[in-house]
Amino acid sequence: FTWRDIERIRKKCPIPMLIKGIATPEDARIAVEHGIDVVYVSNHGGRQLDHGRGSIADLPDVAEAVKGKCRIVVDGGIYRGTDIVKAIALGADAVGIGRLQGLALAAGGEAALLTALELLEDETRRVLGLLGLTSFAGLDRSYLARAIPLSRRGLDSPFPLLKEGY
């Protein structure tokens, strides 16, 4: 499948087009050049390439590359309201929450899915409120700070009491 195929499809089907799997600024720019309406930043759940970057890591570069010329959707690891707020602050217009929905359905069917979505909405509203915002409109990267992971050798292990080489 190539960009030539996209051109052919665009000519036959003049409808809004979304392309999922954009992970580099170069592909994002090419998508914009081909009139794509939505770039979907995704590593397809990490199934396609072991040890690939997470979508949230690729999002800022993709957002910079498209410069507002198309919409951006991102997925991957969106489970909490804070995840949504971070994604929007980094340039996404929307987020995908497929796995969260699947987990909720598996845990308790439709009622659990509804509860999960309500919790997600509540968390998102609370995070915005704690930032002093009433909507996503004023949200940008200035609300984020890079956190350096703690490195406590052995303590972050699932078996912290086991000695090395044991």
PDB file of C-alpha atoms in Angstrom:
ATOM      1  CA  PHE A   1       0.000   0.000   0.000  1.00  0.00           C
ATOM      2  CA  THR A   2       1.556   3.300  -1.055  1.00  0.00           C
ATOM      3  CA  TRP A   3       0.748   7.012  -1.199  1.00  0.00           C
ATOM      4  CA  ARG A   4      -0.157   6.481  -4.859  1.00  0.00           C
ATOM      5  CA  ASP A   5      -2.976   4.215  -3.655  1.00  0.00           C
ATOM      6  CA  ILE A   6      -4.131   7.012  -1.342  1.00  0.00           C
ATOM      7  CA  GLU A   7      -4.230   9.399  -4.309  1.00  0.00           C
ATOM      8  CA  ARG A   8      -6.323   6.888  -6.290  1.00  0.00           C
ATOM      9  CA  ILE A   9      -8.752   6.372  -3.404  1.00  0.00           C
ATOM     10  CA  ARG A  10      -9.063  10.133  -2.791  1.00  0.00           C
ATOM     11  CA  LYS A  11     -10.049  10.660  -6.448  1.00  0.00           C
ATOM     12  CA  LYS A  12     -12.728   7.941  -6.338  1.00  0.00           C
ATOM     13  CA  CYS A  13     -14.022   8.708  -2.848  1.00  0.00           C
ATOM     14  CA  PRO A  14     -14.010  12.434  -2.099  1.00  0.00           C
ATOM     15  CA  ILE A  15     -14.817  11.976   1.603  1.00  0.00           C
ATOM     16  CA  PRO A  16     -12.814  12.830   4.728  1.00  0.00           C
ATOM     17  CA  MET A  17      -9.917  10.409   5.147  1.00  0.00           C
ATOM     18  CA  LEU A  18      -8.099   9.225   8.254  1.00  0.00           C
ATOM     19  CA  ILE A  19      -4.815   7.335   8.186  1.00  0.00           C
ATOM     20  CA  LYS A  20      -3.843   5.306  11.236  1.00  0.00           C
ATOM     21  CA  GLY A  21      -0.283   4.353  12.075  1.00  0.00           C
ATOM     22  CA  ILE A  22       1.441   7.682  11.567  1.00  0.00           C
ATOM     23  CA  ALA A  23       4.497   7.719  13.832  1.00  0.00           C
ATOM     24  CA  THR A  24       6.995  10.086  12.233  1.00  0.00           C
ATOM     25  CA  PRO A  25       6.972  13.758  11.299  1.00  0.00           C
ATOM     26  CA  GLU A  26       7.899  12.795   7.729  1.00  0.00           C
ATOM     27  CA  ASP A  27       4.824  10.578   7.309  1.00  0.00           C
ATOM     28  CA  ALA A  28       2.659  13.248   8.916  1.00  0.00           C
ATOM     29  CA  ARG A  29       3.879  15.853   6.399  1.00  0.00           C
ATOM     30  CA  ILE A  30       3.293  13.464   3.497  1.00  0.00           C
ATOM     31  CA  ALA A  31      -0.223  12.770   4.782  1.00  0.00           C
ATOM     32  CA  VAL A  32      -0.961  16.512   4.861  1.00  0.00           C
ATOM     33  CA  GLU A  33       0.431  16.879   1.326  1.00  0.00           C
ATOM     34  CA  HIS A  34      -2.019  14.166   0.227  1.00  0.00           C
ATOM     35  CA  GLY A  35      -4.967  16.002   1.758  1.00  0.00           C
ATOM     36  CA  ILE A  36      -5.497  13.601   4.661  1.00  0.00           C
ATOM     37  CA  ASP A  37      -8.028  15.062   7.107  1.00  0.00           C
ATOM     38  CA  VAL A  38      -6.937  13.142  10.211  1.00  0.00           C
ATOM     39  CA  VAL A  39      -3.594  11.609  11.092  1.00  0.00           C
ATOM     40  CA  TYR A  40      -3.942   8.880  13.683  1.00  0.00           C
ATOM     41  CA  VAL A  41      -0.771   8.499  15.738  1.00  0.00           C
ATOM     42  CA  SER A  42      -0.601   4.854  16.726  1.00  0.00           C
ATOM     43  CA  ASN A  43       1.798   1.966  17.036  1.00  0.00           C
ATOM     44  CA  HIS A  44      -1.159  -0.421  16.767  1.00  0.00           C
ATOM     45  CA  GLY A  45      -0.869  -1.529  20.376  1.00  0.00           C
ATOM     46  CA  GLY A  46       2.825  -2.291  20.005  1.00  0.00           C
ATOM     47  CA  ARG A  47       1.973  -5.549  18.252  1.00  0.00           C
ATOM     48  CA  GLN A  48       3.742  -4.639  15.040  1.00  0.00           C
ATOM     49  CA  LEU A  49       7.225  -3.833  16.309  1.00  0.00           C
ATOM     50  CA  ASP A  50       8.637  -4.946  19.621  1.00  0.00           C
ATOM     51  CA  HIS A  51      10.299  -2.164  21.578  1.00  0.00           C
ATOM     52  CA  GLY A  52       8.949   0.584  19.342  1.00  0.00           C
ATOM     53  CA  ARG A  53       8.233   4.024  20.745  1.00  0.00           C
ATOM     54  CA  GLY A  54       4.924   4.673  22.401  1.00  0.00           C
ATOM     55  CA  SER A  55       2.437   6.836  20.521  1.00  0.00           C
ATOM     56  CA  ILE A  56       2.552   9.578  23.152  1.00  0.00           C
ATOM     57  CA  ALA A  57       6.314   9.903  22.526  1.00  0.00           C
ATOM     58  CA  ASP A  58       5.697  10.433  18.795  1.00  0.00           C
ATOM     59  CA  LEU A  59       2.773  12.818  19.237  1.00  0.00           C
ATOM     60  CA  PRO A  60       4.649  16.127  19.786  1.00  0.00           C
ATOM     61  CA  ASP A  61       6.788  15.685  16.656  1.00  0.00           C
ATOM     62  CA  VAL A  62       3.752  14.746  14.553  1.00  0.00           C
ATOM     63  CA  ALA A  63       1.797  17.739  15.879  1.00  0.00           C
ATOM     64  CA  GLU A  64       4.696  20.040  15.030  1.00  0.00           C
ATOM     65  CA  ALA A  65       4.923  18.585  11.529  1.00  0.00           C
ATOM     66  CA  VAL A  66       1.241  19.030  10.620  1.00  0.00           C
ATOM     67  CA  LYS A  67       1.092  22.558  12.066  1.00  0.00           C
ATOM     68  CA  GLY A  68      -2.694  22.476  12.458  1.00  0.00           C
ATOM     69  CA  LYS A  69      -3.348  21.533   8.810  1.00  0.00           C
ATOM     70  CA  CYS A  70      -5.263  18.421   9.839  1.00  0.00           C
ATOM     71  CA  ARG A  71      -6.727  16.832  12.952  1.00  0.00           C
ATOM     72  CA  ILE A  72      -4.709  14.474  15.130  1.00  0.00           C
ATOM     73  CA  VAL A  73      -5.919  11.397  17.013  1.00  0.00           C
ATOM     74  CA  VAL A  74      -3.640   9.355  19.272  1.00  0.00           C
ATOM     75  CA  ASP A  75      -4.070   6.037  21.043  1.00  0.00           C
ATOM     76  CA  GLY A  76      -2.006   3.778  23.226  1.00  0.00           C
ATOM     77  CA  GLY A  77      -2.032   3.669  26.997  1.00  0.00           C
ATOM     78  CA  ILE A  78      -5.011   5.988  27.468  1.00  0.00           C
ATOM     79  CA  TYR A  79      -6.599   4.734  30.683  1.00  0.00           C
ATOM     80  CA  ARG A  80      -7.072   7.828  32.868  1.00  0.00           C
ATOM     81  CA  GLY A  81      -8.215  11.406  32.648  1.00  0.00           C
ATOM     82  CA  THR A  82      -4.621  12.543  33.105  1.00  0.00           C
ATOM     83  CA  ASP A  83      -3.687  10.571  29.982  1.00  0.00           C
ATOM     84  CA  ILE A  84      -6.319  12.419  27.960  1.00  0.00           C
ATOM     85  CA  VAL A  85      -5.216  15.816  29.245  1.00  0.00           C
ATOM     86  CA  LYS A  86      -1.556  15.042  28.492  1.00  0.00           C
ATOM     87  CA  ALA A  87      -2.411  13.907  24.954  1.00  0.00           C
ATOM     88  CA  ILE A  88      -4.433  17.039  24.228  1.00  0.00           C
ATOM     89  CA  ALA A  89      -1.681  19.232  25.704  1.00  0.00           C
ATOM     90  CA  LEU A  90       0.822  17.543  23.380  1.00  0.00           C
ATOM     91  CA  GLY A  91      -1.243  18.298  20.280  1.00  0.00           C
ATOM     92  CA  ALA A  92      -3.956  15.655  19.912  1.00  0.00           C
ATOM     93  CA  ASP A  93      -7.503  16.653  19.025  1.00  0.00           C
ATOM     94  CA  ALA A  94      -8.914  13.326  20.219  1.00  0.00           C
ATOM     95  CA  VAL A  95      -7.788  10.068  21.818  1.00  0.00           C
ATOM     96  CA  GLY A  96      -8.560   6.425  21.158  1.00  0.00           C
ATOM     97  CA  ILE A  97      -9.460   4.243  24.130  1.00  0.00           C
ATOM     98  CA  GLY A  98     -10.101   0.870  22.546  1.00  0.00           C
ATOM     99  CA  ARG A  99      -8.330  -1.358  25.050  1.00  0.00           C
ATOM    100  CA  LEU A 100      -9.910   0.452  28.010  1.00  0.00           C
ATOM    101  CA  GLN A 101     -13.334  -0.212  26.550  1.00  0.00           C
ATOM    102  CA  GLY A 102     -12.493  -3.858  25.928  1.00  0.00           C
ATOM    103  CA  LEU A 103     -11.243  -4.332  29.479  1.00  0.00           C
ATOM    104  CA  ALA A 104     -14.357  -2.718  30.918  1.00  0.00           C
ATOM    105  CA  LEU A 105     -16.648  -4.871  28.794  1.00  0.00           C
ATOM    106  CA  ALA A 106     -14.765  -8.011  29.791  1.00  0.00           C
ATOM    107  CA  ALA A 107     -14.930  -7.052  33.459  1.00  0.00           C
ATOM    108  CA  GLY A 108     -18.635  -6.395  33.622  1.00  0.00           C
ATOM    109  CA  GLY A 109     -20.346  -5.875  30.315  1.00  0.00           C
ATOM    110  CA  GLU A 110     -22.237  -2.780  29.287  1.00  0.00           C
ATOM    111  CA  ALA A 111     -22.680  -1.490  32.855  1.00  0.00           C
ATOM    112  CA  ALA A 112     -18.927  -1.637  33.476  1.00  0.00           C
ATOM    113  CA  LEU A 113     -18.213   0.119  30.182  1.00  0.00           C
ATOM    114  CA  LEU A 114     -20.600   2.924  31.077  1.00  0.00           C
ATOM    115  CA  THR A 115     -18.982   3.250  34.511  1.00  0.00           C
ATOM    116  CA  ALA A 116     -15.496   3.312  32.981  1.00  0.00           C
ATOM    117  CA  LEU A 117     -16.488   6.072  30.547  1.00  0.00           C
ATOM    118  CA  GLU A 118     -18.136   8.091  33.320  1.00  0.00           C
ATOM    119  CA  LEU A 119     -15.020   7.756  35.490  1.00  0.00           C
ATOM    120  CA  LEU A 120     -12.835   8.801  32.578  1.00  0.00           C
ATOM    121  CA  GLU A 121     -14.957  11.881  31.956  1.00  0.00           C
ATOM    122  CA  ASP A 122     -14.981  12.770  35.657  1.00  0.00           C
ATOM    123  CA  GLU A 123     -11.207  12.369  35.955  1.00  0.00           C
ATOM    124  CA  THR A 124     -10.648  14.510  32.870  1.00  0.00           C
ATOM    125  CA  ARG A 125     -12.878  17.300  34.207  1.00  0.00           C
ATOM    126  CA  ARG A 126     -11.135  17.173  37.590  1.00  0.00           C
ATOM    127  CA  VAL A 127      -7.667  17.362  36.028  1.00  0.00           C
ATOM    128  CA  LEU A 128      -8.669  20.361  33.924  1.00  0.00           C
ATOM    129  CA  GLY A 129     -10.168  21.987  37.018  1.00  0.00           C
ATOM    130  CA  LEU A 130      -7.032  21.373  39.061  1.00  0.00           C
ATOM    131  CA  LEU A 131      -5.083  23.077  36.275  1.00  0.00           C
ATOM    132  CA  GLY A 132      -7.453  26.047  36.516  1.00  0.00           C
ATOM    133  CA  LEU A 133      -9.143  25.324  33.187  1.00  0.00           C
ATOM    134  CA  THR A 134     -12.791  24.803  32.289  1.00  0.00           C
ATOM    135  CA  SER A 135     -12.123  23.325  28.836  1.00  0.00           C
ATOM    136  CA  PHE A 136      -9.369  22.003  26.598  1.00  0.00           C
ATOM    137  CA  ALA A 137      -9.247  25.340  24.755  1.00  0.00           C
ATOM    138  CA  GLY A 138      -6.563  26.853  27.000  1.00  0.00           C
ATOM    139  CA  LEU A 139      -4.534  23.674  27.348  1.00  0.00           C
ATOM    140  CA  ASP A 140      -1.025  23.560  25.884  1.00  0.00           C
ATOM    141  CA  ARG A 141       2.398  22.058  26.595  1.00  0.00           C
ATOM    142  CA  SER A 142       3.148  24.664  29.259  1.00  0.00           C
ATOM    143  CA  TYR A 143       0.970  22.614  31.631  1.00  0.00           C
ATOM    144  CA  LEU A 144       3.333  19.641  31.370  1.00  0.00           C
ATOM    145  CA  ALA A 145       6.686  18.960  32.980  1.00  0.00           C
ATOM    146  CA  ARG A 146       9.013  16.076  32.225  1.00  0.00           C
ATOM    147  CA  ALA A 147       9.192  13.619  35.099  1.00  0.00           C
ATOM    148  CA  ILE A 148      12.409  11.707  35.592  1.00  0.00           C
ATOM    149  CA  PRO A 149      11.693   8.091  36.524  1.00  0.00           C
ATOM    150  CA  LEU A 150      12.985   6.912  39.853  1.00  0.00           C
ATOM    151  CA  SER A 151      15.677   4.306  39.697  1.00  0.00           C
ATOM    152  CA  ARG A 152      15.715   2.237  42.845  1.00  0.00           C
ATOM    153  CA  ARG A 153      17.504  -0.896  41.799  1.00  0.00           C
ATOM    154  CA  GLY A 154      15.580  -3.912  42.959  1.00  0.00           C
ATOM    155  CA  LEU A 155      12.816  -1.975  44.698  1.00  0.00           C
ATOM    156  CA  ASP A 156      10.882  -1.468  41.483  1.00  0.00           C
ATOM    157  CA  SER A 157      11.137  -5.149  40.686  1.00  0.00           C
ATOM    158  CA  PRO A 158       8.099  -7.380  41.077  1.00  0.00           C
ATOM    159  CA  PHE A 159      10.304  -9.364  43.490  1.00  0.00           C
ATOM    160  CA  PRO A 160      12.126  -6.660  45.514  1.00  0.00           C
ATOM    161  CA  LEU A 161      13.278  -8.998  48.249  1.00  0.00           C
ATOM    162  CA  LEU A 162      15.110 -11.399  45.981  1.00  0.00           C
ATOM    163  CA  LYS A 163      18.834 -10.840  45.876  1.00  0.00           C
ATOM    164  CA  GLU A 164      20.644 -10.555  42.564  1.00  0.00           C
ATOM    165  CA  GLY A 165      21.576 -13.940  41.201  1.00  0.00           C
ATOM    166  CA  TYR A 166      19.295 -15.728  43.654  1.00  0.00           C
TER     167      TYR A 166
END
